[in-house]
mmCIF file of C-alpha atoms in Angstrom:
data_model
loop_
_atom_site.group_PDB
_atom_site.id
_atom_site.type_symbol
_atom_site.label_atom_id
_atom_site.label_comp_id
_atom_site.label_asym_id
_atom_site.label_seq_id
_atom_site.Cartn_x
_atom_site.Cartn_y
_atom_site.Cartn_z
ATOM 1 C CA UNK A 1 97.846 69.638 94.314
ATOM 2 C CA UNK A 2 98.076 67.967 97.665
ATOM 3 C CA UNK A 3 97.390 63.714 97.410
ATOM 4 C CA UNK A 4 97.800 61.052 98.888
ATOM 5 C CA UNK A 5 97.353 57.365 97.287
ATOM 6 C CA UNK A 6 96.736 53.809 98.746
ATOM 7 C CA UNK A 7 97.537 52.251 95.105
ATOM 8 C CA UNK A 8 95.751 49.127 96.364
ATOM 9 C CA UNK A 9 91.713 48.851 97.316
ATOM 10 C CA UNK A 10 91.722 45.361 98.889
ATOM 11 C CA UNK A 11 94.212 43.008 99.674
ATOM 12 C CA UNK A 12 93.863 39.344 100.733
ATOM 13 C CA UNK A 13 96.663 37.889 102.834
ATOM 14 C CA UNK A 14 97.562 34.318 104.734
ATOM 15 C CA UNK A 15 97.771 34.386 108.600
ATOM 16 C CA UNK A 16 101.251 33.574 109.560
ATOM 17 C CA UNK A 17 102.153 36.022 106.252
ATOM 18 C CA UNK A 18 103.825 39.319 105.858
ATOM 19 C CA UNK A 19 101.987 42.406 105.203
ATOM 20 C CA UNK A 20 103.038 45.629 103.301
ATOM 21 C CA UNK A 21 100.452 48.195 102.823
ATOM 22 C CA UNK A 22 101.861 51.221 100.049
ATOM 23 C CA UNK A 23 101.036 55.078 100.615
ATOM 24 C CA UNK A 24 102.293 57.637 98.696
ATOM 25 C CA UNK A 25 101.908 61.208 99.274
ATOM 26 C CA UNK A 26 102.299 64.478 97.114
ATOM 27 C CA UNK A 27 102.949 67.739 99.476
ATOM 28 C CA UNK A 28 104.911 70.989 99.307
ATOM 29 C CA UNK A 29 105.965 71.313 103.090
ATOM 30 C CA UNK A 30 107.672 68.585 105.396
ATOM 31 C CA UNK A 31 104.766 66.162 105.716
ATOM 32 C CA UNK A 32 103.746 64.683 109.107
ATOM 33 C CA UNK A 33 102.857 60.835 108.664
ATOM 34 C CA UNK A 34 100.016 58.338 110.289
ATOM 35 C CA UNK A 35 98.499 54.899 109.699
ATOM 36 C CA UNK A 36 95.300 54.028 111.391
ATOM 37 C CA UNK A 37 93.382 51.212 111.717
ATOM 38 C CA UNK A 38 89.320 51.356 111.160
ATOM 39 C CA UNK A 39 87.735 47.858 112.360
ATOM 40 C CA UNK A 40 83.810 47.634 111.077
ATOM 41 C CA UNK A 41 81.583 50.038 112.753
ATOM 42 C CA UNK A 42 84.552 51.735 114.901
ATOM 43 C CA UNK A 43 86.213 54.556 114.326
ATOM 44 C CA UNK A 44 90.185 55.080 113.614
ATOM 45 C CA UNK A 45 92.577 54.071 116.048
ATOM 46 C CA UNK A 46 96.182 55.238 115.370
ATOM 47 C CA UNK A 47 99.009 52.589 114.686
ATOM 48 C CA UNK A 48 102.246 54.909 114.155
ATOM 49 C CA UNK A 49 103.078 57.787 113.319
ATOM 50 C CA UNK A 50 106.426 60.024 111.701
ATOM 51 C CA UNK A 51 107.252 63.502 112.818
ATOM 52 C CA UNK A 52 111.287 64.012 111.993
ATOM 53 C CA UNK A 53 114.201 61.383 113.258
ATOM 54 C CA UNK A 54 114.533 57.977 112.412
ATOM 55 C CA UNK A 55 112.937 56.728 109.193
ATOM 56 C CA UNK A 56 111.899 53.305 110.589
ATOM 57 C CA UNK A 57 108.805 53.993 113.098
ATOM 58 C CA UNK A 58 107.391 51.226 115.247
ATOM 59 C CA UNK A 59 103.871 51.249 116.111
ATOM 60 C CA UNK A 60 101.195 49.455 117.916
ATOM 61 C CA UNK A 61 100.307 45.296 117.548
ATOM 62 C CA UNK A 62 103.505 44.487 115.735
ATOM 63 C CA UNK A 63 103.318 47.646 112.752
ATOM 64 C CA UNK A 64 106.522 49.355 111.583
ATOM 65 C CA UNK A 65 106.295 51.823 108.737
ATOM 66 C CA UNK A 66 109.712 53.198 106.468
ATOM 67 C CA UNK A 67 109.629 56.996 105.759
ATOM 68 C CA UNK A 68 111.438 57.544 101.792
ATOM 69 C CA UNK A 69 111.493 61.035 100.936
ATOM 70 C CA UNK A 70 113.275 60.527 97.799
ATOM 71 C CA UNK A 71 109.838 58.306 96.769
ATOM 72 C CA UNK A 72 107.575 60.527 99.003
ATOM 73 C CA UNK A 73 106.291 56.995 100.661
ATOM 74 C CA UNK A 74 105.218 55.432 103.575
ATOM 75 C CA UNK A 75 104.475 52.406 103.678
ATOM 76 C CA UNK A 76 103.529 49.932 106.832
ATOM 77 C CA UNK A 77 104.489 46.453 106.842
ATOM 78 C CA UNK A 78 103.646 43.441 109.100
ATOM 79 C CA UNK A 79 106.143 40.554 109.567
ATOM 80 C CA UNK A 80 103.187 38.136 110.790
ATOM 81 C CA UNK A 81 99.887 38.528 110.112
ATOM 82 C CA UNK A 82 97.216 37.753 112.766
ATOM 83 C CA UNK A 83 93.504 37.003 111.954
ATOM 84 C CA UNK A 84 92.446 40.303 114.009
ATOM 85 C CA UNK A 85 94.582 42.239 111.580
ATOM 86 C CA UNK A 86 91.408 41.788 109.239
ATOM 87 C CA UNK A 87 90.251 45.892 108.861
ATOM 88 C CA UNK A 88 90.544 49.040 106.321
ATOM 89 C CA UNK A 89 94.028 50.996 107.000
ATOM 90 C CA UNK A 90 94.331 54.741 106.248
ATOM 91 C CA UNK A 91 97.422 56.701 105.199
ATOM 92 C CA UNK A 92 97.380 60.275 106.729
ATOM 93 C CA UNK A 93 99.285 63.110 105.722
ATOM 94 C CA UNK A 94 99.106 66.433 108.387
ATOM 95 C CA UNK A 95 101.711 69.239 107.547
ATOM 96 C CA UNK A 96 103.217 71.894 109.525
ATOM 97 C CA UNK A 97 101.043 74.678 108.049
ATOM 98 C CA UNK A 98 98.162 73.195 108.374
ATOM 99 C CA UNK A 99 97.049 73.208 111.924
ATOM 100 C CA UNK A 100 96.004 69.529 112.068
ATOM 101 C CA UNK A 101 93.998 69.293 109.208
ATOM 102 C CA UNK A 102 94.710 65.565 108.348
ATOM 103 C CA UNK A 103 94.186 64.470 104.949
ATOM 104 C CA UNK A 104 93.226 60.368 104.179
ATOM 105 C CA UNK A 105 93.735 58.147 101.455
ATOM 106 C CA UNK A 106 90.943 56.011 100.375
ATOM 107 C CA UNK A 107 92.060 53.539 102.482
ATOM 108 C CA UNK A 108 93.332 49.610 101.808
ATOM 109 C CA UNK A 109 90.739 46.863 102.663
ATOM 110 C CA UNK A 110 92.989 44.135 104.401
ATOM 111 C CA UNK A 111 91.449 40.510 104.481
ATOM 112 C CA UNK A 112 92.887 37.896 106.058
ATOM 113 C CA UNK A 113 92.314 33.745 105.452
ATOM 114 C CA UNK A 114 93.070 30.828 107.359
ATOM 115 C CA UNK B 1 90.722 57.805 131.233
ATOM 116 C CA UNK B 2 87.770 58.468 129.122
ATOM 117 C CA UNK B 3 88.735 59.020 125.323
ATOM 118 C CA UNK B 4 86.882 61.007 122.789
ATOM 119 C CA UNK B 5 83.240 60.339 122.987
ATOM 120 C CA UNK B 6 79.947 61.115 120.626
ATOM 121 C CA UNK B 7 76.441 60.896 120.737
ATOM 122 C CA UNK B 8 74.349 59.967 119.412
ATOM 123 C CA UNK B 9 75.839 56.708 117.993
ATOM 124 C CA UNK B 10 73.128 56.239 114.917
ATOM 125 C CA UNK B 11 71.060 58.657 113.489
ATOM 126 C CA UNK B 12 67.928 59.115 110.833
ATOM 127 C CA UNK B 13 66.961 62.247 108.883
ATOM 128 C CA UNK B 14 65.161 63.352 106.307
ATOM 129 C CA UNK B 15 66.005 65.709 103.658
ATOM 130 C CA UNK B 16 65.705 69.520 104.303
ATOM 131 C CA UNK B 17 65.759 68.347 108.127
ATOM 132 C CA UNK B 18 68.640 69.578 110.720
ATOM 133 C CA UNK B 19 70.881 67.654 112.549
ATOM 134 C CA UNK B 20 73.536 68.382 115.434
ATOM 135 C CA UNK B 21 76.313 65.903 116.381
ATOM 136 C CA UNK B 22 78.361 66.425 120.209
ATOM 137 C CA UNK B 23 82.151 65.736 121.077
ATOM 138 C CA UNK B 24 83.482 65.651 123.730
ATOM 139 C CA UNK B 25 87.076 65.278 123.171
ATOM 140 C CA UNK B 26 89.804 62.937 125.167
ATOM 141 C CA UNK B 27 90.517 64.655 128.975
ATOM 142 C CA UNK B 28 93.531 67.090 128.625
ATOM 143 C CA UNK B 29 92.851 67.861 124.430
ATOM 144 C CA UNK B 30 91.581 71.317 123.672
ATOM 145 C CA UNK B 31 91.141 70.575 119.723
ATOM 146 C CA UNK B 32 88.459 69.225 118.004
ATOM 147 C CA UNK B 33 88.385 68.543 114.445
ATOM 148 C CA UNK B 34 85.440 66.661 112.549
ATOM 149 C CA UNK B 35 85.192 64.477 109.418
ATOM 150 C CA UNK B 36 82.969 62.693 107.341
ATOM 151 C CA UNK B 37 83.457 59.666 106.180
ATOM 152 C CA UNK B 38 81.421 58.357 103.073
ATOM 153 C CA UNK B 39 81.012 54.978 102.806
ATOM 154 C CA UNK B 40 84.051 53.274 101.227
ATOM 155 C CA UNK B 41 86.274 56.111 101.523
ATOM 156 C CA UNK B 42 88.412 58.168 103.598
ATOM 157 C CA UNK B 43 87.880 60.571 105.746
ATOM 158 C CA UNK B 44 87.688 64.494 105.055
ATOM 159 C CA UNK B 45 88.011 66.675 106.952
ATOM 160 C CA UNK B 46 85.336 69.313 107.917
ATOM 161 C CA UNK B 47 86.740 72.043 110.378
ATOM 162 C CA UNK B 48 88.320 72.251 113.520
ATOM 163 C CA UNK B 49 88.118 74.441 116.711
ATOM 164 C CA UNK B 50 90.099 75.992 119.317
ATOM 165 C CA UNK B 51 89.959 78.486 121.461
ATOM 166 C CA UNK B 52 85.931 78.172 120.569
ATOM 167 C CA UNK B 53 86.777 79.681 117.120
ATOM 168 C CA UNK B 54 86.747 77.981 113.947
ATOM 169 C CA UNK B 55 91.006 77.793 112.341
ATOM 170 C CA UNK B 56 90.370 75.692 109.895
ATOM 171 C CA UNK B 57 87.737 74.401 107.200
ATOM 172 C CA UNK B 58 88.528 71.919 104.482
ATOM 173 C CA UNK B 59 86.151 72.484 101.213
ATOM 174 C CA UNK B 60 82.582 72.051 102.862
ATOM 175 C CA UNK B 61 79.399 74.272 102.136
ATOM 176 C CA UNK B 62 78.024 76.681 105.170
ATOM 177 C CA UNK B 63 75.262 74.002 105.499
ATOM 178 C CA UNK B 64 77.837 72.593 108.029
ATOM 179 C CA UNK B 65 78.463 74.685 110.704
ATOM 180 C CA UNK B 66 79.912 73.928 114.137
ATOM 181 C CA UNK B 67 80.873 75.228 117.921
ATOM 182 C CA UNK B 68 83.458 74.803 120.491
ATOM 183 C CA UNK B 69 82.202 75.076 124.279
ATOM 184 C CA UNK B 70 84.624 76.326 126.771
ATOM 185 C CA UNK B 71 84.997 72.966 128.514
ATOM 186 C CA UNK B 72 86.543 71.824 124.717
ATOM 187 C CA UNK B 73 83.827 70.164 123.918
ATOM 188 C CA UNK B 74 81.948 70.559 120.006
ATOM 189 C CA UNK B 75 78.926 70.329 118.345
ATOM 190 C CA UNK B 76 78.629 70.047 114.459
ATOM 191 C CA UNK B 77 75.428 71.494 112.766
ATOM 192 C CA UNK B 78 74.343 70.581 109.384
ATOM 193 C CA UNK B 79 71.846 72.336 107.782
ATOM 194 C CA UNK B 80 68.831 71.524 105.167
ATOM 195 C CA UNK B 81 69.867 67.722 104.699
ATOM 196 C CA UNK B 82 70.569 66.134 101.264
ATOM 197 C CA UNK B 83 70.857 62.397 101.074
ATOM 198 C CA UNK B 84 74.746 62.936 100.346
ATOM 199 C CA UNK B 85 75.396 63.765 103.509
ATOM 200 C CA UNK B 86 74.714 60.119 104.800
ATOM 201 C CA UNK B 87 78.224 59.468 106.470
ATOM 202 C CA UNK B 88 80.010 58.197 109.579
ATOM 203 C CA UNK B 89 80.893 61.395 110.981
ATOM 204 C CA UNK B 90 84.259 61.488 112.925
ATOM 205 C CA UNK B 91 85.407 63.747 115.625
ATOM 206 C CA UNK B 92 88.830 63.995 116.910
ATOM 207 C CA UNK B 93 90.448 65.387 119.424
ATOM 208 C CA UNK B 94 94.102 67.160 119.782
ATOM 209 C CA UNK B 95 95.870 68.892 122.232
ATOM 210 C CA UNK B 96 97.467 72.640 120.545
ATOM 211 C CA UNK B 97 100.941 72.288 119.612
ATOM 212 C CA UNK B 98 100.819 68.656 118.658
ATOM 213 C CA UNK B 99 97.822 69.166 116.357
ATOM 214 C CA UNK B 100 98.744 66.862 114.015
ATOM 215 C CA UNK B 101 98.400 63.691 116.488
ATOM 216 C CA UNK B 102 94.465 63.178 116.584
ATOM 217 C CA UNK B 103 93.069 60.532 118.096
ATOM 218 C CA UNK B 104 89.233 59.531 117.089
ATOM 219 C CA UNK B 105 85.748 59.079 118.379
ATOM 220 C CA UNK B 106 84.147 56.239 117.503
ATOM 221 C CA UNK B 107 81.229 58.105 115.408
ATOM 222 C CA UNK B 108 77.943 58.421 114.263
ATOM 223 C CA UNK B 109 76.213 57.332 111.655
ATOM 224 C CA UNK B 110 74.411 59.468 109.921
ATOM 225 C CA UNK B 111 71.575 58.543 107.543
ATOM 226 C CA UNK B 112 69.752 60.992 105.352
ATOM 227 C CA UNK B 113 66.383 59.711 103.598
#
């Protein structure tokens, strides 16, 4: 069956700290890849996403995300954390046969303390 | 440039009652997809139109029903309310060919008593 898995519910990091956020997906066909970003009360905004090429995606405020197919992963990492980083990511998995139909994981609760 | 918009932002129901949620998706998309989001989780998705026609439907009852306008813009219907259906319901907007890159609508709430 199609998955995909945020192992971790909530994470607490330091400003000034790195960030890695692990997703992990389980699909038949090449898989398209997305983080977003869901601040309280707002909806999803996208940080990155991977279609084919280069493994190592940049995204928006700072976000880079490695593409392993040999450990179906994607995980996002953050050199620096900021206190506005404080939000819930989502790993999204879209494939070619599926006409945009996105599917989430249950997301990673990011706080982050002085 | 506007992005994807929805209305209303917050809404109350009852149970048995019927609701319908608007999109209107970022200028130049012609694909709208909707999820619900349950508090705490991810979102799942619903359906999603173009072309006014239905192409896809993830594993949701025929209580939730939807159109496509020919300006692009959507309308999600759900039928004889149960209090599970209290959600943050998302719509997003693509544009054919890159349907995979959806960018979302702030929301509405949803609350089902």
């Amino acid at each position: 069956a199609q998955s995909v898995t945020q192992p971790d519910i909530h994470i607490t990091v330091s400003e000034g700290a790195s960030l890695e956020l692990r997703c992990n997906y389980s699909y038949g066909a090449t898989p398209y890849l997305f983080w977003y970003v869901q601040s309280p009360g707002q909806g999803l905004q996208l940080l990155l996403k991977y279609f084919s090429g280069d493994t190592l995606v940049q995204g928006i405020k700072g976000f880079e995300a490695e593409f392993k197919r040999s450990q179906s992963s994607f995980n996002l990492r953050k050199p620096s954390v900021h206190w506005s980083d404080a939000a819930e990511y989502f790993c999204a998995v879209g494939t070619t046969d599926s006409w945009g139909k996105l599917q989430f994981g249950a997301g990673t609760q990011v706080v982050v303390t002085p | 440039d506007a992005g994807v918009t929805q209305s209303p932002t917050h809404l109350i129901k009852t149970r048995g009652q019927q609701v319908t949620l608007r999109c209107s998706p970022k200028s130049g998309h012609d694909t709208v997809s909707w999820y619900q989001q349950a508090l705490g989780q991810g979102p799942q998705f619903i359906f999603q139109y173009y072309e006014e026609e239905e192409r896809q439907r993830g594993n949701f009852p025929d209580r939730f029903s939807g159109h496509q306008f020919p300006n692009y813009s959507s309308e999600l219907n759900v039928n004889a309310l149960l209090l599970g259906d209290s959600a943050l319901y998302l719509c997003a907007s693509s544009l054919a060919g890159t349907a995979n890159e959806q960018f979302f609508g702030p929301g509405t709430r949803l609350t089902v008593l």
